[in-house]
Every structure is written in structure tokens, then in C-alpha cells.
CSV table of C-alpha atoms and ligand atoms in Angstrom, one decimal:
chain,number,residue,atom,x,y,z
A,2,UNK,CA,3.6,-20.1,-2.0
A,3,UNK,CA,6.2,-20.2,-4.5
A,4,UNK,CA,4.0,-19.4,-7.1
A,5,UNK,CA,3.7,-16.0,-6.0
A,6,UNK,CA,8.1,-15.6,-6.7
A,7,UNK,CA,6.8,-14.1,-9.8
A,8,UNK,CA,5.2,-10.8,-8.3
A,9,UNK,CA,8.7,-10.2,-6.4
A,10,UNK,CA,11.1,-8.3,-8.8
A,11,UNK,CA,14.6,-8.9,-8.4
A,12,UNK,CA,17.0,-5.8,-8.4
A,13,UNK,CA,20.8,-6.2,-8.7
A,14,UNK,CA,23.1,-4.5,-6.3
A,15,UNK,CA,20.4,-2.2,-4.7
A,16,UNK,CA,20.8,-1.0,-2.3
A,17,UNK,CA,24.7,-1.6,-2.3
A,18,UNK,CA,27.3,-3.8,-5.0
A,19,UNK,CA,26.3,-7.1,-4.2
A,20,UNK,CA,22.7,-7.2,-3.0
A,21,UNK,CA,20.1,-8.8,-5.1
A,22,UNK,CA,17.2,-7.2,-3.6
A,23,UNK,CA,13.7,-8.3,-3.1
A,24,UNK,CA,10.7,-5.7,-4.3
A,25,UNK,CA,7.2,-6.8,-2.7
A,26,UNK,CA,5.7,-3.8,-3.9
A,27,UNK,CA,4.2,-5.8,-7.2
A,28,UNK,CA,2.4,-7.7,-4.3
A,29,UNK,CA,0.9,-5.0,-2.4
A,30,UNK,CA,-0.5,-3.5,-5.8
A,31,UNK,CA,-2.5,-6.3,-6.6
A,32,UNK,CA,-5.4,-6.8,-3.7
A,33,UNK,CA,-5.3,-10.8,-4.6
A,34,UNK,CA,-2.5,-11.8,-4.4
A,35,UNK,CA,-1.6,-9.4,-1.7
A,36,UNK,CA,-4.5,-11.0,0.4
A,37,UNK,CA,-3.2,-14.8,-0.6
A,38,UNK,CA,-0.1,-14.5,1.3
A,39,UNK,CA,-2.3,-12.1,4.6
A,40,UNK,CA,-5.0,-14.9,4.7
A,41,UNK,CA,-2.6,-17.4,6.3
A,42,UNK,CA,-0.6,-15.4,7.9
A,43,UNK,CA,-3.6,-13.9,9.5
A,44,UNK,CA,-4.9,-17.3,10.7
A,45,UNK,CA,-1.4,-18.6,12.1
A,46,UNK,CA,-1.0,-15.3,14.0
A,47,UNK,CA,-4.6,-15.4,15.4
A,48,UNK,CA,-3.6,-18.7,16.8
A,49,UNK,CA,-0.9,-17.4,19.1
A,50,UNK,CA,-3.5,-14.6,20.2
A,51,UNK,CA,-1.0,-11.8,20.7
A,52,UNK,CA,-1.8,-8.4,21.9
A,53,UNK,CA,-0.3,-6.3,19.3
A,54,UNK,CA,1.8,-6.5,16.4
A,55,UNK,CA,4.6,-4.9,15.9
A,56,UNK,CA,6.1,-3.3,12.6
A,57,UNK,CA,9.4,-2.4,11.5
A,58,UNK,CA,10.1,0.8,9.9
A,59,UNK,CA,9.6,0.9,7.1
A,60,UNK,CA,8.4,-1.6,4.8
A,61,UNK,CA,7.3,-3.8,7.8
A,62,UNK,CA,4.4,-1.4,8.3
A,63,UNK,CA,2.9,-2.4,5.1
A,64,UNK,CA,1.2,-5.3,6.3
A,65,UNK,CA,1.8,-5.3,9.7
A,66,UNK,CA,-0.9,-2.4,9.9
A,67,UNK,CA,-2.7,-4.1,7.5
A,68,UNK,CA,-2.7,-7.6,10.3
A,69,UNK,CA,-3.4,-5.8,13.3
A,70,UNK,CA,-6.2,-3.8,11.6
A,71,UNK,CA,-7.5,-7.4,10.0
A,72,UNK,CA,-6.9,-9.1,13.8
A,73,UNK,CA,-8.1,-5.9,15.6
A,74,UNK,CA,-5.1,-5.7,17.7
A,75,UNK,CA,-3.2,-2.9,18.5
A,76,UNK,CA,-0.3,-1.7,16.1
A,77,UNK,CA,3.3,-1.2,18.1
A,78,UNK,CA,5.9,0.9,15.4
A,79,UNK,CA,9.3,0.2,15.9
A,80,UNK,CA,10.7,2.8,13.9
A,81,UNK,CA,14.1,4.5,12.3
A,82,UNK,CA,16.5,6.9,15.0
A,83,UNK,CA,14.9,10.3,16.0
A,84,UNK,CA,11.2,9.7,14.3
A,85,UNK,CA,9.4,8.9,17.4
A,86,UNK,CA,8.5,11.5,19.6
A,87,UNK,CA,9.2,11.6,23.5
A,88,UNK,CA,11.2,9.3,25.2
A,89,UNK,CA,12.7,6.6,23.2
A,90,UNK,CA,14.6,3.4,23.8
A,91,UNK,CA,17.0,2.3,20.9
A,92,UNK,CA,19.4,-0.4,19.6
A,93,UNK,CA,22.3,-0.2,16.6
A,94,UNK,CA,22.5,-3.2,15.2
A,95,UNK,CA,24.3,-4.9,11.8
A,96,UNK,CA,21.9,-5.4,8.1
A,97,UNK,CA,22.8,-7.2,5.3
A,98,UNK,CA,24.1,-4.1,4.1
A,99,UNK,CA,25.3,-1.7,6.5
A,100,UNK,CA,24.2,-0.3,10.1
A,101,UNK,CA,21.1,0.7,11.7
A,102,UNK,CA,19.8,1.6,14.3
A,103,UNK,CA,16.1,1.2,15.6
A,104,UNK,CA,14.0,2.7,18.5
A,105,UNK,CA,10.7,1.8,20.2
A,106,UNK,CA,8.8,4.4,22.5
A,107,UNK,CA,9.4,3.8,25.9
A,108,UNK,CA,6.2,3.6,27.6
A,109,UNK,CA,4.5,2.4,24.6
A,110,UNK,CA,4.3,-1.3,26.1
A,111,UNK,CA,2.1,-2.6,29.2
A,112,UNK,CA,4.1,-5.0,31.0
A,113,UNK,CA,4.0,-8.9,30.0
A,114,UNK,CA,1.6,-7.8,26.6
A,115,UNK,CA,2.0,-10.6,24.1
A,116,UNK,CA,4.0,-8.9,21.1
A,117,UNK,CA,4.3,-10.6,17.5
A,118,UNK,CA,7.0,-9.2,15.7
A,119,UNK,CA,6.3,-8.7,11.7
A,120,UNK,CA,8.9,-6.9,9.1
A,121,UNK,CA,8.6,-8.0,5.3
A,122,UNK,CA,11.5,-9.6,5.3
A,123,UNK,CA,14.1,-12.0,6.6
A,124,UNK,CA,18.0,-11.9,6.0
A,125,UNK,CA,20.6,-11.9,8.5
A,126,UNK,CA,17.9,-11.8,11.0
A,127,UNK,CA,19.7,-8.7,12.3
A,128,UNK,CA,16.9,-5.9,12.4
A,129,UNK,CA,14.3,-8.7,13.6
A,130,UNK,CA,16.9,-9.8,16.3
A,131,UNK,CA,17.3,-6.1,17.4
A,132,UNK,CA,13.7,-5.1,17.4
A,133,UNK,CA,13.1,-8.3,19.2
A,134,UNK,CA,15.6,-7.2,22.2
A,135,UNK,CA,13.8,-4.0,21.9
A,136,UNK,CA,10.3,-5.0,22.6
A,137,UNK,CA,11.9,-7.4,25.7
A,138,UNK,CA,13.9,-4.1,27.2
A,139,UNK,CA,10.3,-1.9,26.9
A,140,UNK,CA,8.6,-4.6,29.0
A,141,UNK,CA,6.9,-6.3,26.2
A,142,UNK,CA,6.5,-10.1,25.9
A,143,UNK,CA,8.0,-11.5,22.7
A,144,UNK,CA,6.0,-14.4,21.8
A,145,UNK,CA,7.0,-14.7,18.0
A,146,UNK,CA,8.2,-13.4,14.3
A,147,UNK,CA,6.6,-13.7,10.8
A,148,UNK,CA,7.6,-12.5,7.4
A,149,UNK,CA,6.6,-12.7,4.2
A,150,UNK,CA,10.2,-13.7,2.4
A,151,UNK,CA,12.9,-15.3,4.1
A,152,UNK,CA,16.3,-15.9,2.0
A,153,UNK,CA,17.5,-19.1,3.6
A,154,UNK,CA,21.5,-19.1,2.8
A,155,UNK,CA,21.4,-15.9,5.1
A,156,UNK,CA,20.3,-18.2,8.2
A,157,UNK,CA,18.2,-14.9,9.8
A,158,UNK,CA,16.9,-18.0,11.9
A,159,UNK,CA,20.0,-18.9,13.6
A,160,UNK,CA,19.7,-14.9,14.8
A,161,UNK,CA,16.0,-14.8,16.4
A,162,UNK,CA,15.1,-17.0,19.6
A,163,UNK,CA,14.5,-20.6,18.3
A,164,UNK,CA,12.3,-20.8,21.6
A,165,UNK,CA,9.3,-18.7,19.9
A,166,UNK,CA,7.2,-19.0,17.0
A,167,UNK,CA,8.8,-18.2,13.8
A,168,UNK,CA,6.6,-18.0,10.3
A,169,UNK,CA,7.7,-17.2,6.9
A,170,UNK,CA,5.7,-17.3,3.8
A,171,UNK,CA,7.9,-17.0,0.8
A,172,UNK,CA,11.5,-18.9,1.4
A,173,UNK,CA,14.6,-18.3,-1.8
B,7,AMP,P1,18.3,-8.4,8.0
B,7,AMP,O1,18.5,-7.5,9.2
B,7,AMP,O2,19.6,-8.7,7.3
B,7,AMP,O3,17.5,-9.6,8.3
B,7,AMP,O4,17.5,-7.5,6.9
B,7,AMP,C1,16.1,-7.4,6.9
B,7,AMP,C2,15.7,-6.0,6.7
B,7,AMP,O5,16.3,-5.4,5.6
B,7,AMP,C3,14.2,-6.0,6.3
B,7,AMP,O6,13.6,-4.9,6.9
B,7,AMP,C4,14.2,-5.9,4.8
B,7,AMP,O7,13.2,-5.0,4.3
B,7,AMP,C5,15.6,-5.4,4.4
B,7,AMP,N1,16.3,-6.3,3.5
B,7,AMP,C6,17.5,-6.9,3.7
B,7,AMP,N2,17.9,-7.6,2.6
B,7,AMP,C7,17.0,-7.4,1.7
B,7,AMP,C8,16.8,-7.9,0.4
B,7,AMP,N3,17.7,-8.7,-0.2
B,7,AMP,N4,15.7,-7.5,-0.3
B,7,AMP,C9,14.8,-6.7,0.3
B,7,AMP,N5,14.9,-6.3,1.5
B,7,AMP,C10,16.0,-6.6,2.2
């Protein structure tokens, strides 16, 4: 998959001094290459037969809407403070740069459903670590995580449950 490094732009200290960040959007805007890296990731994910995926807010959506609509499973949103109506549960948690804090409905989940967890991206492992916790407090049952970059030195890994499935695409 390294091939495909050359339709990820590189942007220095964005959003903060210091962060060299990672812009998929060259990806998404061209259907083939786009659909090179969903194929396979489609195929692994179909393996574990989950019952929905679920996106994080907001780049995660991109393609996690785009897998569950592919997979026909359902599509879970786990989603930025005070954007989901109703009755909410939430985590803050630390990013590569900064603090966050995300929030998942709370009777979105049926008990024991098999969730895969998908965000674009893997760095400190921090927001997949804290939507992970998320989906276990609404009930759901965690089975795995995929991405479509990880950035190694960051060891993200070392952050998620080594227990569980764990795919990434594109490794720096
Ligand atoms: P982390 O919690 O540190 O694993 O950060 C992952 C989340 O932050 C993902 O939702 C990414 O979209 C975003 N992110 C963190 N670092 C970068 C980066 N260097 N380039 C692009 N996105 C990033």
C-alpha cells in the first residue's frame, strides 16, 4: 500500500507547531485509488462479521459510512460534545495535539452487538482508545479497529486492546 503515500499530502505544524499532518482528502477525490485501499479493508472487516461500524467524528465518517453502506451494516456515529441529540454518554480523553472529548448516544447500542471501530487515522491511539471505552460503556461489543494510516513511532497500538482485531492500511 505504500504506493498510495503519494496521494497523502503532508502539512507542517497543522493543526499546532510541531504536527506534520496527514491529508487523505487527495484519496477520497479520486474513486480508484479511494476504492484500492476500501476493497481490502472491506474483505478483512466482512470476515469478523460485525454488526455495525462505527465512525469517529469527523473524518472517520468518510469511509466508515462508505464500509457499512458497502457491507450493509448499520452505521454507529460517535461524534464531537453536544452534536448528538438526546441522551448522551461521553469521554475526554488526550490527542496528539490537545484535548477532546467524544460522545456516543446512549441507547443507540443493543446489548452484546458486534461493533468495529473505524477513524482514518492512527496516532497516540487516544480517540480510538476513548471511543472504544465508549462503545463498551453503551453496551456494545468491541470486537476490533481499522484505519487507513497508522504513524508507527506514535505506538496508538500500545493504546487499543491488543486482545481484538486491529487493521491498518497505510503505516509511516
Ligand atoms: P490519536 O488520538 O492521537 O490517535 O489521533 C487520531 C485522530 O486525530 C484521528 O481522528 C485523526 O484524524 C487525527 N490525527 C491525529 N494526528 C494526525 C495527523 N498527524 N494527521 C492527520 N490526522 C491526525
Amino acid at each position: 500500500m505504500d504506493h498510495l503515500k503519494k496521494y497523502i499530502t503532508e502539512i507542517n505544524d497543522y493543526p499546532k507547531e510541531g504536527i506534520v499532518f496527514k491529508d487523505l482528502n487527495p484519496i477520497y477525490k479520486e474513486p480508484k485509488i479511494w476504492k484500492e485501499l476500501m476493497f481490502p479493508l472491506q474483505n478483512l472487516i466482512s470476515t469478523k462479521k460485525p454488526d455495525y461500524i462505527a465512525g469517529i467524528e469527523s473524518r472517520g465518517f468518510i469511509s466508515a459510512s462508505a464500509l457499512a453502506f458497502k457491507l450493509e451494516i448499520g452505521l454507529i456515529t460517535i461524534r464531537k460534545p453536544n452534536k448528538l441529540p438526546g441522551e448522551v454518554i461521553g469521554t475526554n480523553y488526550k490527542l496528539e495535539y490537545g484535548e477532546d472529548r467524544l460522545e456516543i448516544q446512549r441507547n443507540i447500542i443493543e446489548k452484546d452487538s458486534k461493533i468495529l471501530l473505524f477513524d482514518d487515522l492512527l496516532a497516540t491511539g487516544g480517540t480510538a482508545g476513548a471511543a472504544g471505552n465508549l462503545i463498551k460503556k453503551a453496551g456494545g461489543n468491541l470486537i476490533g479497529y481499522a484505519f487507513l494510516v497508522e504513524l508507527t513511532e506514535l505506538k496508538g497500538r500500545e493504546n487499543l486492546d491488543s486482545n481484538l482485531f486491529l487493521e491498518t492500511l497505510i503505516k509511516y
